CSV table of C-alpha atoms in Angstrom, one decimal:
chain,number,residue,atom,x,y,z
J,1,MET,CA,-18.7,-15.2,41.1
J,2,ASN,CA,-22.0,-15.3,39.2
J,3,SER,CA,-21.3,-13.3,36.1
J,4,PRO,CA,-20.0,-15.1,32.9
J,5,ARG,CA,-17.0,-12.8,32.9
J,6,GLU,CA,-16.0,-13.8,36.5
J,7,ARG,CA,-16.5,-17.5,35.7
J,8,ILE,CA,-14.3,-17.3,32.5
J,9,LEU,CA,-11.6,-15.5,34.4
J,10,ALA,CA,-11.7,-18.0,37.2
J,11,ARG,CA,-11.3,-20.9,34.9
J,12,LEU,CA,-8.4,-19.2,33.1
J,13,LYS,CA,-6.6,-18.5,36.4
J,14,ALA,CA,-7.2,-22.1,37.5
J,15,ALA,CA,-5.9,-23.6,34.3
J,16,PRO,CA,-2.5,-25.4,34.6
J,17,GLN,CA,0.5,-23.3,33.7
J,18,THR,CA,2.5,-24.5,30.8
J,19,ALA,CA,5.7,-23.1,29.2
J,20,ALA,CA,5.3,-21.0,26.1
J,21,PRO,CA,6.0,-22.9,22.9
J,22,LEU,CA,9.4,-22.4,21.4
J,23,ARG,CA,9.6,-20.0,18.6
J,24,PRO,CA,9.9,-21.6,15.2
J,25,ASP,CA,13.2,-21.6,13.5
J,26,TRP,CA,13.3,-18.6,11.2
J,27,ALA,CA,16.1,-17.0,9.3
J,28,PRO,CA,15.4,-13.7,7.5
J,29,PRO,CA,15.9,-13.8,3.8
J,30,ALA,CA,18.9,-12.0,2.3
J,31,TYR,CA,18.9,-10.9,-1.3
J,32,ASP,CA,21.4,-9.0,-3.4
J,33,ALA,CA,20.1,-5.9,-5.1
J,34,SER,CA,19.1,-7.7,-8.3
J,35,ALA,CA,17.4,-10.6,-6.6
J,36,ARG,CA,15.6,-8.2,-4.2
J,37,LYS,CA,14.0,-6.3,-7.0
J,38,ALA,CA,13.2,-9.5,-8.9
J,39,LYS,CA,11.6,-11.0,-5.8
J,40,PHE,CA,9.6,-7.8,-5.1
J,41,LYS,CA,8.2,-7.7,-8.6
J,42,ALA,CA,7.5,-11.4,-8.8
J,43,MET,CA,5.5,-11.4,-5.5
J,44,LEU,CA,3.5,-8.4,-6.5
J,45,GLU,CA,2.7,-9.7,-9.9
J,46,ALA,CA,1.7,-13.0,-8.4
J,47,SER,CA,-1.0,-11.0,-6.5
J,48,HIS,CA,-2.2,-9.4,-9.8
J,49,ALA,CA,-0.5,-6.1,-9.4
J,50,ASP,CA,1.0,-4.3,-12.5
J,51,VAL,CA,4.6,-3.4,-11.9
J,52,HIS,CA,6.4,-0.9,-14.1
J,53,GLU,CA,10.1,0.0,-13.9
J,54,VAL,CA,10.5,3.8,-14.4
J,55,THR,CA,12.9,6.5,-13.6
J,56,ALA,CA,12.6,9.6,-11.4
J,57,ALA,CA,12.3,11.7,-14.5
J,58,ASP,CA,10.0,9.7,-16.8
J,59,TRP,CA,7.4,8.2,-14.4
J,60,PRO,CA,4.8,10.9,-15.0
J,61,GLN,CA,4.7,10.4,-18.7
J,62,ARG,CA,4.9,6.6,-18.3
J,63,LEU,CA,1.9,6.8,-16.0
J,64,LYS,CA,0.0,9.0,-18.4
J,65,THR,CA,0.4,6.3,-21.1
J,66,ILE,CA,-0.5,3.5,-18.7
J,67,LEU,CA,-3.7,5.2,-17.6
J,68,ALA,CA,-4.6,6.3,-21.1
J,69,ASN,CA,-4.4,2.6,-22.3
J,70,LYS,CA,-6.8,1.7,-19.5
J,71,GLY,CA,-9.2,4.5,-20.4
J,72,VAL,CA,-8.8,6.2,-17.0
J,73,GLY,CA,-10.5,9.6,-17.0
J,74,ASN,CA,-9.2,11.1,-13.8
J,75,MET,CA,-6.9,10.5,-10.9
J,76,VAL,CA,-6.7,11.9,-7.4
J,77,TYR,CA,-3.3,13.2,-6.3
J,78,ALA,CA,-1.7,15.1,-3.5
J,79,PRO,CA,-0.6,18.5,-4.8
J,80,ALA,CA,1.4,19.4,-1.7
J,81,THR,CA,3.9,16.5,-2.1
J,82,PRO,CA,7.0,16.5,-4.3
J,83,ALA,CA,5.5,13.7,-6.4
J,84,GLY,CA,2.3,15.6,-6.8
J,85,ARG,CA,4.0,18.8,-7.9
J,86,GLN,CA,6.1,16.8,-10.4
J,87,LEU,CA,3.0,15.1,-11.8
J,88,ALA,CA,1.1,18.4,-12.3
J,89,ASP,CA,4.0,20.1,-13.9
J,90,SER,CA,4.7,17.2,-16.3
J,91,TRP,CA,1.1,16.7,-17.4
J,92,ALA,CA,0.3,20.4,-17.6
J,93,GLY,CA,-3.4,19.8,-18.4
J,94,SER,CA,-2.8,16.8,-20.7
J,95,GLY,CA,-3.7,13.2,-19.9
J,96,PRO,CA,-6.4,12.2,-17.4
J,97,GLU,CA,-7.9,14.9,-15.3
J,98,LEU,CA,-6.1,15.5,-12.1
J,99,LEU,CA,-8.2,15.9,-9.0
J,100,ALA,CA,-6.3,17.7,-6.2
J,101,TYR,CA,-6.8,16.4,-2.7
J,102,ASP,CA,-6.6,19.8,-1.2
J,103,ARG,CA,-9.6,20.1,1.1
J,104,PRO,CA,-11.0,18.3,4.2
J,105,VAL,CA,-12.2,14.8,3.7
J,106,GLU,CA,-15.8,15.7,4.4
J,107,ASP,CA,-15.7,17.9,1.3
J,108,PHE,CA,-13.9,15.4,-0.8
J,109,LYS,CA,-15.8,12.2,0.2
J,110,GLU,CA,-18.1,12.2,-2.8
J,111,VAL,CA,-15.2,12.4,-5.2
J,112,LEU,CA,-13.3,9.6,-3.5
J,113,VAL,CA,-16.3,7.3,-3.3
J,114,ALA,CA,-18.2,8.0,-6.6
J,115,LYS,CA,-16.1,10.0,-9.1
J,116,ALA,CA,-12.4,9.1,-8.9
J,117,ASP,CA,-11.1,6.5,-11.3
J,118,ALA,CA,-7.7,6.3,-9.6
J,119,ALA,CA,-5.5,7.8,-6.9
J,120,LEU,CA,-1.8,8.2,-6.6
J,121,THR,CA,0.1,7.7,-3.4
J,122,THR,CA,3.8,7.4,-2.5
J,123,ALA,CA,5.2,4.4,-0.6
J,124,ARG,CA,7.7,4.7,2.2
J,125,GLY,CA,9.3,1.4,1.1
J,126,GLY,CA,8.7,-2.1,-0.3
J,127,ILE,CA,9.3,-5.6,1.1
J,128,ALA,CA,10.8,-8.1,-1.3
J,129,GLN,CA,9.9,-11.3,0.7
J,130,THR,CA,6.2,-10.6,0.5
J,131,GLY,CA,5.9,-8.1,-2.4
J,132,SER,CA,4.4,-5.5,-0.1
J,133,LEU,CA,4.3,-1.7,-0.3
J,134,VAL,CA,4.7,0.2,3.0
J,135,LEU,CA,2.4,3.2,3.3
J,136,TRP,CA,2.5,5.7,6.1
J,137,PRO,CA,-0.7,7.8,5.4
J,138,THR,CA,-0.4,11.5,6.0
J,139,SER,CA,-2.7,14.5,5.9
J,140,ASP,CA,-1.6,15.1,2.3
J,141,GLU,CA,-2.0,11.4,1.3
J,142,PRO,CA,-4.6,10.0,3.7
J,143,ARG,CA,-5.4,6.3,3.8
J,144,LEU,CA,-8.7,6.8,1.9
J,145,MET,CA,-6.7,7.5,-1.2
J,146,SER,CA,-5.4,4.0,-1.3
J,147,LEU,CA,-8.7,2.4,-0.3
J,148,LEU,CA,-11.6,4.0,-2.2
J,149,PRO,CA,-10.8,4.7,-5.9
J,150,PRO,CA,-11.0,1.6,-8.1
J,151,ILE,CA,-7.3,1.9,-9.1
J,152,HIS,CA,-4.5,2.6,-6.7
J,153,VAL,CA,-1.2,3.8,-8.2
J,154,ALA,CA,1.8,3.7,-5.9
J,155,LEU,CA,5.3,5.1,-6.4
J,156,VAL,CA,8.1,3.3,-4.7
J,157,GLU,CA,11.9,3.9,-4.9
J,158,GLU,CA,13.9,0.8,-5.7
J,159,SER,CA,16.5,2.1,-3.1
J,160,SER,CA,13.8,1.8,-0.4
J,161,LEU,CA,13.3,-2.0,-0.9
J,162,THR,CA,14.2,-4.3,2.0
J,163,ASP,CA,14.4,-8.0,2.2
J,164,SER,CA,11.8,-8.5,5.0
J,165,LEU,CA,9.3,-6.8,7.3
J,166,ALA,CA,11.8,-7.2,10.1
J,167,GLU,CA,14.4,-5.3,8.1
J,168,THR,CA,11.9,-2.6,7.2
J,169,ILE,CA,11.1,-2.0,10.9
J,170,ARG,CA,14.8,-1.8,11.7
J,171,VAL,CA,16.0,0.3,8.8
J,172,GLN,CA,13.1,2.8,9.0
J,173,GLY,CA,13.4,3.1,12.8
J,174,TRP,CA,9.8,2.1,13.6
J,175,ALA,CA,10.7,1.7,17.2
J,176,SER,CA,11.3,5.4,17.6
J,177,GLY,CA,7.9,6.4,16.3
J,178,MET,CA,5.0,5.4,14.1
J,179,PRO,CA,2.0,7.0,12.5
J,180,THR,CA,-1.6,6.3,13.6
J,181,ASN,CA,-1.6,3.5,11.1
J,182,ALA,CA,0.9,1.9,8.8
J,183,VAL,CA,-0.5,0.1,5.8
J,184,LEU,CA,1.0,-2.9,3.9
J,185,VAL,CA,-0.3,-3.4,0.4
J,186,SER,CA,0.4,-6.7,-1.3
J,187,GLY,CA,-1.9,-6.4,-4.3
J,188,PRO,CA,-5.4,-5.3,-5.2
J,189,SER,CA,-8.1,-5.7,-2.7
J,190,LYS,CA,-9.4,-9.3,-2.7
J,191,THR,CA,-11.6,-11.6,-0.6
J,192,ALA,CA,-12.8,-15.1,-0.7
J,193,ASP,CA,-15.5,-14.7,1.9
J,194,ILE,CA,-18.3,-16.1,-0.3
J,195,GLU,CA,-17.8,-19.8,-1.0
J,196,GLN,CA,-14.1,-19.3,-1.1
J,197,THR,CA,-14.3,-17.8,-4.6
J,198,LEU,CA,-11.6,-15.2,-4.9
J,199,ALA,CA,-12.9,-11.8,-6.0
J,200,TYR,CA,-11.0,-8.6,-6.6
J,201,GLY,CA,-12.1,-5.0,-5.7
J,202,VAL,CA,-14.9,-5.9,-3.3
J,203,HIS,CA,-13.5,-4.0,-0.3
J,204,GLY,CA,-11.0,-1.7,-2.0
J,205,PRO,CA,-9.2,-1.0,-5.3
J,206,LYS,CA,-9.6,-3.7,-7.9
J,207,GLU,CA,-6.3,-2.7,-9.6
J,208,LEU,CA,-2.9,-1.9,-8.2
J,209,ILE,CA,-0.3,-0.2,-10.4
J,210,VAL,CA,3.2,0.0,-9.0
J,211,LEU,CA,5.8,2.4,-10.4
J,212,LEU,CA,9.2,1.2,-9.3
J,213,ILE,CA,11.6,4.1,-9.6
J,214,GLY,CA,15.1,3.0,-10.3
J,215,LYS,CA,18.2,5.0,-11.4
J,216,ASP,CA,17.9,7.4,-14.3
């Protein structure tokens, strides 16, 4: 028993056994539909996200206006998804340039890192309690799309909002299968690593635009 590893393990094994602490009292939040949407928006906006209520029909044009007002020149999108096809059909060559993510990441890395102003992804759901988007990256919409461009645009259906992460896991059936990674986004990228001064966009997008799709 000379190695540090062996000594550490021996001390751990010799330590007195104590009962695990009791779980804290916790009751999941429960909102009605109106309060759920209001909570989701309030939490996201408190984290400096821009939230816009749109419809399934008008979101491409609303997005074009939003991006034009910000001076966005281009946006990466997934042409193989229903949202990507709707976007391309609606814009039809107008608005910011659309950059199709239609090739291996090795061939698209320079665009994502150095050229793209924004990227559009769809969200699998949203969590009202924390104001979080639930992303399950796919080969059509890989995780890099929500991490590298300076502006992340996310589409989320109001009908997919849940009250809590626990409810999301249950409703979406996470126990029966999950992707390689699931991403929860609760605002633009931010850090306070340096002197506890909060800075945005250091490790990821500095802006988050959420299009909340309600009923037409």
